[in-house]
Amino acid sequence: MNVNKIREDFPLLKRRINGKKIVYFDSACMSLKPKQVINAMLEYYELFPSCVGRSTHRLGNEATEAYMKAREEIANFINARPEEIVFLKNATEAINLVAHSFDFKKGDVVITTDKEHNSNMLPWKILEERAGIKHVIIKTTKHFDFDRFEKNVKKAKLVSVVHISNFDGSVMPIKEIIEIAHGNDVPVLIDAAQSVPHTKIDVKKLDADFIAFSGHKMLGPTGTGCLYGKYEALKSLKPFITGGETVSNTTYKSYEMLDPPERFEAGLQNYAGFIGLGEAARYLRRVGLDNIEEREEKINRKITKSILDLGFSIIGPKDARERKSILSFYKEGIDVYEVALLLDEMANIMVRAGKHCAHSWFNSHGIKGSVRLSFYLYNTLKEAEIFIKSMQEIVKIFKR
């Protein structure tokens, strides 16, 4: 893996602010886009900006072919079949699609963990209010509470859990969770927004019923995301958004829904975006997710040691190998937002500060927020050194 060659593909990394390069450590929120993805989108807009699956003219056929190839590319990326991939705006919409299309009844139990992003917390809270389901939360403070999980899964209708936490990088034991749930005939939805971009996912080996992930975190454009579903599981869902190209026929008294995935893709879609996402999947496959994980771990290890030496507390496992691409830290008496602003102002280092859309966890632990670093294939050990030196200076500022 030649990181210098990879960096040449990312236009943003050529930008200078006050004569300095940008250090981008915020890929868990939004990854950068390589020129290959940008060019694929431009090609759609410039050469065949037409409707997919509708227009029978040449441009429409070219657009449809490119769109279908993108679906095939993304399916191959996770070892799925194209008809098992639903194109949506993001992982949030994918989770909500399952939540609002599932056949829930009053009293049905949905199980999540206590480390969920709001996107896998709020849909169940809302259904708790509106439909009378019961939302059971499994603690993961020191380890996943399998005793409580096994007790509650027997009466569950669905298990919906995060794979890799977006705020601390900790990894849930999803294989065991899926095996236990399936042993009780309970389907499983995985929030894989932070795992699909960084670690190899094989849906056949994993055996989850549904997997949600976002394109903008894996080099793809904004407004792109996917729901993978076992085909029979997708067919069991009742669409909650309908319209053009979701039906084969309608009368004033009836309608005939198309099979998945089309039945869930109402109206004109983000064609350019998904063509770009297909190119992003190709790019990642060429580089190799194993190579990407190895680079992220080296950077995470280097920075972790320095952060601990500076007296900060790390959220999640202390061992960087157990936090994948994420490092989240804080210190009593130091405002995390000020740290993020100082990193930007001093060295063009882009990080995120706050509760990272996981307010419930932070509030329950009495932590006001954290600085989160998140790494990807284009980051370097030199950037890690720039960050470490900047943090040393920031600590001095707060001691004055």
C-alpha positions as CSV (number, residue, x, y, z in Angstrom):
1,M,0.0,0.0,0.0
2,N,1.7,3.2,-1.2
3,V,0.1,5.9,0.9
4,N,1.8,8.7,-1.0
5,K,0.4,7.5,-4.3
6,I,-3.0,7.1,-2.7
7,R,-2.9,10.7,-1.3
8,E,-2.4,12.0,-4.9
9,D,-5.9,10.8,-5.7
10,F,-7.6,13.1,-3.1
11,P,-7.9,16.7,-4.3
12,L,-8.5,18.1,-0.8
13,L,-5.1,16.9,0.4
14,K,-3.5,19.3,-2.2
15,R,-5.2,22.3,-0.5
16,R,-3.2,24.6,1.7
17,I,-4.5,26.9,4.4
18,N,-2.0,29.6,5.5
19,G,0.6,27.7,3.7
20,K,0.0,24.4,5.6
21,K,-1.4,21.1,4.5
22,I,-4.7,19.8,5.9
23,V,-4.6,16.9,8.4
24,Y,-8.0,15.2,8.1
25,F,-8.8,13.1,11.1
26,D,-12.6,13.2,10.8
27,S,-13.4,10.3,8.4
28,A,-15.8,8.6,10.8
29,C,-18.1,11.6,10.1
30,M,-17.3,12.0,6.4
31,S,-14.5,10.5,4.4
32,L,-12.6,12.4,1.7
33,K,-13.4,11.6,-2.0
34,P,-10.8,10.5,-4.5
35,K,-10.8,11.9,-8.0
36,Q,-12.0,8.6,-9.4
37,V,-15.3,9.0,-7.5
38,I,-15.7,12.6,-8.5
39,N,-15.0,11.8,-12.2
40,A,-17.5,9.0,-12.2
41,M,-20.2,11.4,-11.0
42,L,-19.1,14.0,-13.5
43,E,-19.3,11.5,-16.3
44,Y,-23.0,10.8,-15.5
45,Y,-23.8,14.5,-15.4
46,E,-21.9,15.3,-18.6
47,L,-22.5,12.3,-20.8
48,F,-25.8,10.5,-19.8
49,P,-27.7,12.7,-17.3
50,S,-30.9,10.7,-17.7
51,C,-33.6,8.7,-15.8
52,V,-32.7,5.1,-14.8
53,G,-35.2,2.4,-15.6
54,R,-37.6,4.8,-17.2
55,S,-36.4,6.4,-20.4
56,T,-35.9,4.0,-23.3
57,H,-33.6,6.3,-25.3
58,R,-29.8,5.8,-25.5
59,L,-28.9,8.1,-22.6
60,G,-31.5,6.4,-20.4
61,N,-30.0,3.0,-21.2
62,E,-26.5,4.2,-20.5
63,A,-27.5,5.6,-17.2
64,T,-29.4,2.4,-16.3
65,E,-26.3,0.3,-17.2
66,A,-24.0,2.4,-15.1
67,Y,-26.5,2.3,-12.1
68,M,-26.8,-1.4,-12.3
69,K,-23.1,-1.9,-12.5
70,A,-22.8,0.3,-9.3
71,R,-25.2,-2.0,-7.5
72,E,-23.3,-5.0,-8.6
73,E,-20.0,-3.5,-7.4
74,I,-21.4,-2.7,-4.0
75,A,-23.0,-6.1,-3.7
76,N,-19.6,-7.7,-4.5
77,F,-17.9,-5.5,-1.9
78,I,-19.9,-7.3,0.9
79,N,-20.4,-10.6,-1.0
80,A,-24.1,-10.1,-1.5
81,R,-26.4,-10.4,-4.5
82,P,-27.4,-7.2,-6.3
83,E,-31.1,-7.7,-5.6
84,E,-30.2,-7.7,-1.9
85,I,-28.9,-4.1,-2.0
86,V,-31.4,-1.3,-1.5
87,F,-30.1,2.2,-2.4
88,L,-31.0,4.9,0.2
89,K,-29.7,8.2,1.5
90,N,-27.6,6.8,4.4
91,A,-27.5,4.2,7.1
92,T,-30.0,6.3,9.1
93,E,-32.6,5.9,6.4
94,A,-31.8,2.2,6.1
95,I,-32.4,1.6,9.8
96,N,-35.6,3.6,9.7
97,L,-36.8,1.7,6.6
98,V,-36.5,-1.5,8.6
99,A,-38.0,0.1,11.7
100,H,-41.1,1.4,9.9
101,S,-41.6,-1.4,7.5
102,F,-41.3,-4.3,10.0
103,D,-44.5,-5.9,11.2
104,F,-44.4,-4.6,14.8
105,K,-47.3,-5.0,17.2
106,K,-47.9,-3.6,20.7
107,G,-45.6,-5.3,23.2
108,D,-43.0,-6.5,20.7
109,V,-39.4,-6.3,22.0
110,V,-36.5,-4.7,20.2
111,I,-33.0,-5.1,21.6
112,T,-30.1,-2.7,21.1
113,T,-26.9,-1.9,23.0
114,D,-26.2,1.2,25.1
115,K,-23.6,2.3,22.5
116,E,-26.0,3.1,19.7
117,H,-25.8,6.1,17.5
118,N,-29.0,8.1,17.7
119,S,-29.9,6.7,14.3
120,N,-30.3,3.2,15.9
121,M,-31.7,4.6,19.2
122,L,-34.4,7.1,18.2
123,P,-36.4,4.9,15.7
124,W,-37.1,2.5,18.6
125,K,-37.9,5.2,21.1
126,I,-40.4,6.6,18.6
127,L,-42.0,3.2,18.0
128,E,-42.1,2.7,21.8
129,E,-44.2,5.9,22.0
130,R,-46.3,5.4,18.9
131,A,-46.7,1.6,18.5
132,G,-46.2,0.4,22.1
133,I,-43.1,-1.7,21.4
134,K,-40.7,-2.4,24.2
135,H,-37.1,-1.2,23.8
136,V,-34.5,-3.3,25.8
137,I,-31.0,-1.9,26.1
138,I,-28.0,-4.2,26.8
139,K,-25.2,-2.7,28.8
140,T,-21.6,-2.9,27.4
141,T,-19.7,-1.1,30.1
142,K,-17.0,-3.7,30.6
143,H,-18.3,-6.4,28.2
144,F,-21.5,-7.2,26.3
145,D,-24.0,-8.5,28.9
146,F,-24.8,-11.8,27.4
147,D,-26.8,-13.0,30.4
148,R,-29.3,-10.1,30.0
149,F,-29.3,-10.5,26.2
150,E,-30.1,-14.2,26.4
151,K,-32.9,-13.6,28.9
152,N,-34.6,-10.9,26.7
153,V,-33.9,-12.3,23.2
154,K,-36.3,-15.2,23.8
155,K,-39.2,-12.7,23.6
156,A,-37.7,-10.3,21.1
157,K,-39.1,-9.4,17.6
158,L,-35.8,-7.9,16.4
159,V,-32.2,-7.3,17.5
160,S,-30.7,-4.1,16.2
161,V,-27.0,-3.5,17.2
162,V,-24.0,-1.5,16.2
163,H,-21.0,-3.3,14.9
164,I,-18.3,-0.7,15.6
165,S,-19.1,2.2,17.9
166,N,-18.9,5.5,16.2
167,F,-17.6,7.3,19.3
168,D,-15.1,4.9,20.8
169,G,-14.4,2.3,18.1
170,S,-15.2,-0.6,20.3
171,V,-16.3,-3.8,18.5
172,M,-19.5,-5.6,19.4
173,P,-19.4,-9.5,19.4
174,I,-21.9,-9.6,16.5
175,K,-21.2,-13.1,15.4
176,E,-22.2,-14.4,18.8
177,I,-25.1,-12.0,19.0
178,I,-26.4,-13.2,15.6
179,E,-26.0,-16.9,16.5
180,I,-27.9,-16.5,19.8
181,A,-30.7,-14.4,18.1
182,H,-31.1,-16.9,15.3
183,G,-31.2,-19.7,17.8
184,N,-34.3,-18.0,19.1
185,D,-35.7,-17.3,15.6
186,V,-35.1,-13.6,16.0
187,P,-33.7,-11.5,13.0
188,V,-30.8,-9.2,13.4
189,L,-30.1,-5.7,11.9
190,I,-26.5,-4.5,12.1
191,D,-25.5,-0.8,12.0
192,A,-22.3,-1.2,10.0
193,A,-21.7,2.5,9.2
194,Q,-18.2,2.3,10.9
195,S,-17.3,-1.2,9.8
196,V,-18.1,-1.6,6.1
197,P,-15.6,1.2,5.2
198,H,-12.8,-0.3,7.3
199,T,-13.1,-4.0,7.7
200,K,-14.0,-6.9,5.4
201,I,-17.7,-7.8,5.7
202,D,-18.9,-11.0,4.2
203,V,-22.7,-11.1,4.5
204,K,-22.9,-14.9,3.9
205,K,-20.4,-15.6,6.7
206,L,-21.8,-13.0,9.1
207,D,-25.4,-14.2,8.4
208,A,-27.1,-11.0,9.6
209,D,-30.6,-10.5,8.2
210,F,-30.1,-6.7,7.6
211,I,-27.0,-4.5,7.4
212,A,-27.1,-0.7,7.1
213,F,-24.2,1.4,6.0
214,S,-23.4,4.8,4.5
215,G,-21.6,5.7,1.3
216,H,-20.2,9.0,2.5
217,K,-18.0,7.2,5.1
218,M,-16.4,4.9,2.5
219,L,-15.1,7.5,-0.1
220,G,-18.5,7.8,-1.6
221,P,-20.7,10.9,-2.1
222,T,-23.1,12.4,0.4
223,G,-26.7,11.2,0.1
224,T,-25.8,7.6,-0.6
225,G,-26.3,4.6,1.7
226,C,-27.4,1.0,1.5
227,L,-29.6,-1.5,3.2
228,Y,-28.4,-5.1,2.7
229,G,-31.1,-7.6,3.4
230,K,-31.5,-11.4,2.9
231,Y,-33.9,-11.5,0.0
232,E,-36.7,-13.2,1.8
233,A,-36.2,-10.7,4.7
234,L,-36.5,-7.8,2.3
235,K,-39.7,-9.3,0.8
236,S,-41.3,-9.5,4.2
237,L,-41.0,-5.7,4.7
238,K,-43.8,-3.4,3.9
239,P,-42.5,-0.2,2.1
240,F,-43.2,3.0,4.0
241,I,-42.3,5.3,1.1
242,T,-43.9,4.5,-2.2
243,G,-44.2,6.2,-5.6
244,G,-42.8,6.0,-9.1
245,E,-40.9,2.9,-10.1
246,T,-42.0,0.9,-6.9
247,V,-44.9,-0.7,-8.7
248,S,-45.5,-2.8,-11.8
249,N,-49.1,-1.6,-12.2
250,T,-51.8,0.4,-10.5
251,T,-55.5,0.9,-11.0
252,Y,-57.8,3.3,-9.1
253,K,-58.5,0.4,-6.7
254,S,-55.3,-1.6,-6.6
255,Y,-51.6,-1.7,-7.0
256,E,-48.9,-4.4,-7.6
257,M,-45.6,-3.8,-5.8
258,L,-42.3,-4.6,-7.5
259,D,-39.9,-7.1,-5.9
260,P,-37.0,-5.8,-3.8
261,P,-34.9,-3.7,-4.1
262,E,-37.0,-1.5,-6.5
263,R,-40.1,-1.5,-4.2
264,F,-38.1,0.5,-1.7
265,E,-36.5,3.0,-4.1
266,A,-39.4,5.4,-4.7
267,G,-39.0,8.3,-7.2
268,L,-35.9,9.4,-9.0
269,Q,-32.7,8.5,-7.2
270,N,-29.3,9.9,-6.6
271,Y,-28.0,8.3,-9.8
272,A,-24.7,10.2,-9.9
273,G,-24.1,9.5,-6.3
274,F,-24.5,5.7,-6.5
275,I,-22.4,5.6,-9.6
276,G,-19.8,7.4,-7.6
277,L,-20.3,4.9,-4.7
278,G,-19.7,2.0,-7.0
279,E,-16.4,3.6,-8.0
280,A,-15.6,4.1,-4.3
281,A,-16.2,0.3,-3.6
282,R,-13.9,-0.5,-6.6
283,Y,-11.2,1.8,-5.2
284,L,-11.3,0.3,-1.7
285,R,-11.2,-3.2,-3.1
286,R,-8.1,-2.3,-5.2
287,V,-6.3,-0.9,-2.1
288,G,-7.4,-3.7,0.1
289,L,-9.2,-3.4,3.4
290,D,-6.6,-5.5,5.2
291,N,-4.0,-2.9,4.2
292,I,-6.2,-0.1,5.3
293,E,-6.8,-1.6,8.7
294,E,-3.1,-2.1,9.3
295,R,-2.4,1.6,8.5
296,E,-5.1,2.8,10.7
297,E,-3.9,0.7,13.6
298,K,-0.3,2.0,13.4
299,I,-1.5,5.6,13.5
300,N,-4.0,4.9,16.3
301,R,-1.3,3.1,18.4
302,K,1.2,6.0,18.0
303,I,-1.3,8.7,19.0
304,T,-2.8,6.6,21.8
305,K,0.4,6.5,23.7
306,S,0.9,10.2,23.5
307,I,-2.6,11.0,24.5
308,L,-2.2,8.8,27.6
309,D,1.1,10.4,28.4
310,L,-0.5,13.8,28.3
311,G,-3.0,12.8,31.0
312,F,-6.1,12.4,28.9
313,S,-8.7,9.7,29.4
314,I,-9.5,7.4,26.4
315,I,-13.1,6.3,25.9
316,G,-13.3,2.6,25.1
317,P,-10.5,0.1,25.2
318,K,-7.0,1.4,25.9
319,D,-5.5,-1.0,23.3
320,A,-5.7,0.7,20.0
321,R,-6.1,-2.7,18.3
322,E,-9.5,-2.9,19.9
323,R,-10.6,0.5,18.7
324,K,-10.1,0.1,14.9
325,S,-9.9,3.5,13.3
326,I,-11.2,5.6,16.1
327,L,-9.6,7.4,19.1
328,S,-11.9,9.4,21.5
329,F,-10.5,11.2,24.5
330,Y,-11.2,13.9,27.1
331,K,-9.9,15.5,30.3
332,E,-11.7,17.1,33.2
333,G,-11.3,20.9,33.1
334,I,-10.4,21.0,29.4
335,D,-13.2,22.0,26.9
336,V,-13.2,19.5,24.0
337,Y,-14.6,22.1,21.6
338,E,-11.7,24.5,22.4
339,V,-9.3,21.6,21.8
340,A,-10.9,21.0,18.4
341,L,-10.8,24.7,17.4
342,L,-7.2,25.1,18.5
343,L,-6.1,22.0,16.5
344,D,-7.8,23.6,13.4
345,E,-6.3,27.1,14.0
346,M,-2.8,26.0,14.9
347,A,-2.2,23.1,12.4
348,N,-5.2,22.7,10.1
349,I,-6.0,19.4,12.0
350,M,-9.7,18.5,11.4
351,V,-11.3,16.5,14.2
352,R,-14.7,16.2,15.8
353,A,-15.7,17.3,19.3
354,G,-18.9,16.6,21.2
355,K,-21.2,13.7,22.0
356,H,-21.0,12.3,18.5
357,C,-24.8,11.6,18.2
358,A,-24.5,9.3,21.2
359,H,-26.0,11.6,23.8
360,S,-27.5,8.8,25.8
361,W,-24.2,7.1,26.5
362,F,-22.3,10.3,27.3
363,N,-25.1,11.6,29.5
364,S,-25.4,8.3,31.4
365,H,-21.7,8.4,32.1
366,G,-21.5,12.0,33.1
367,I,-19.1,12.9,30.3
368,K,-19.6,16.3,28.6
369,G,-18.1,15.2,25.4
370,S,-14.8,14.0,23.8
371,V,-12.4,14.9,21.0
372,R,-12.7,12.2,18.4
373,L,-10.0,11.3,15.9
374,S,-10.9,8.9,13.0
375,F,-8.4,7.7,10.5
376,Y,-8.5,6.3,7.0
377,L,-6.3,5.0,4.2
378,Y,-4.9,8.5,3.3
379,N,-3.6,9.3,6.8
380,T,0.1,9.1,7.6
381,L,2.4,8.7,10.6
382,K,3.8,12.1,9.8
383,E,0.3,13.6,10.3
384,A,0.2,11.7,13.7
385,E,3.4,13.5,14.7
386,I,1.9,16.9,13.7
387,F,-1.1,16.1,15.9
388,I,1.1,15.0,18.9
389,K,3.2,18.2,18.8
390,S,0.0,20.3,18.5
391,M,-1.6,18.6,21.5
392,Q,1.6,19.1,23.6
393,E,1.3,22.9,22.8
394,I,-2.5,22.9,23.6
395,V,-1.9,21.3,27.0
396,K,0.6,24.1,27.8
397,I,-2.0,26.6,26.8
398,F,-4.6,25.2,29.2
399,K,-2.0,25.2,32.1
400,R,-1.4,28.9,31.8
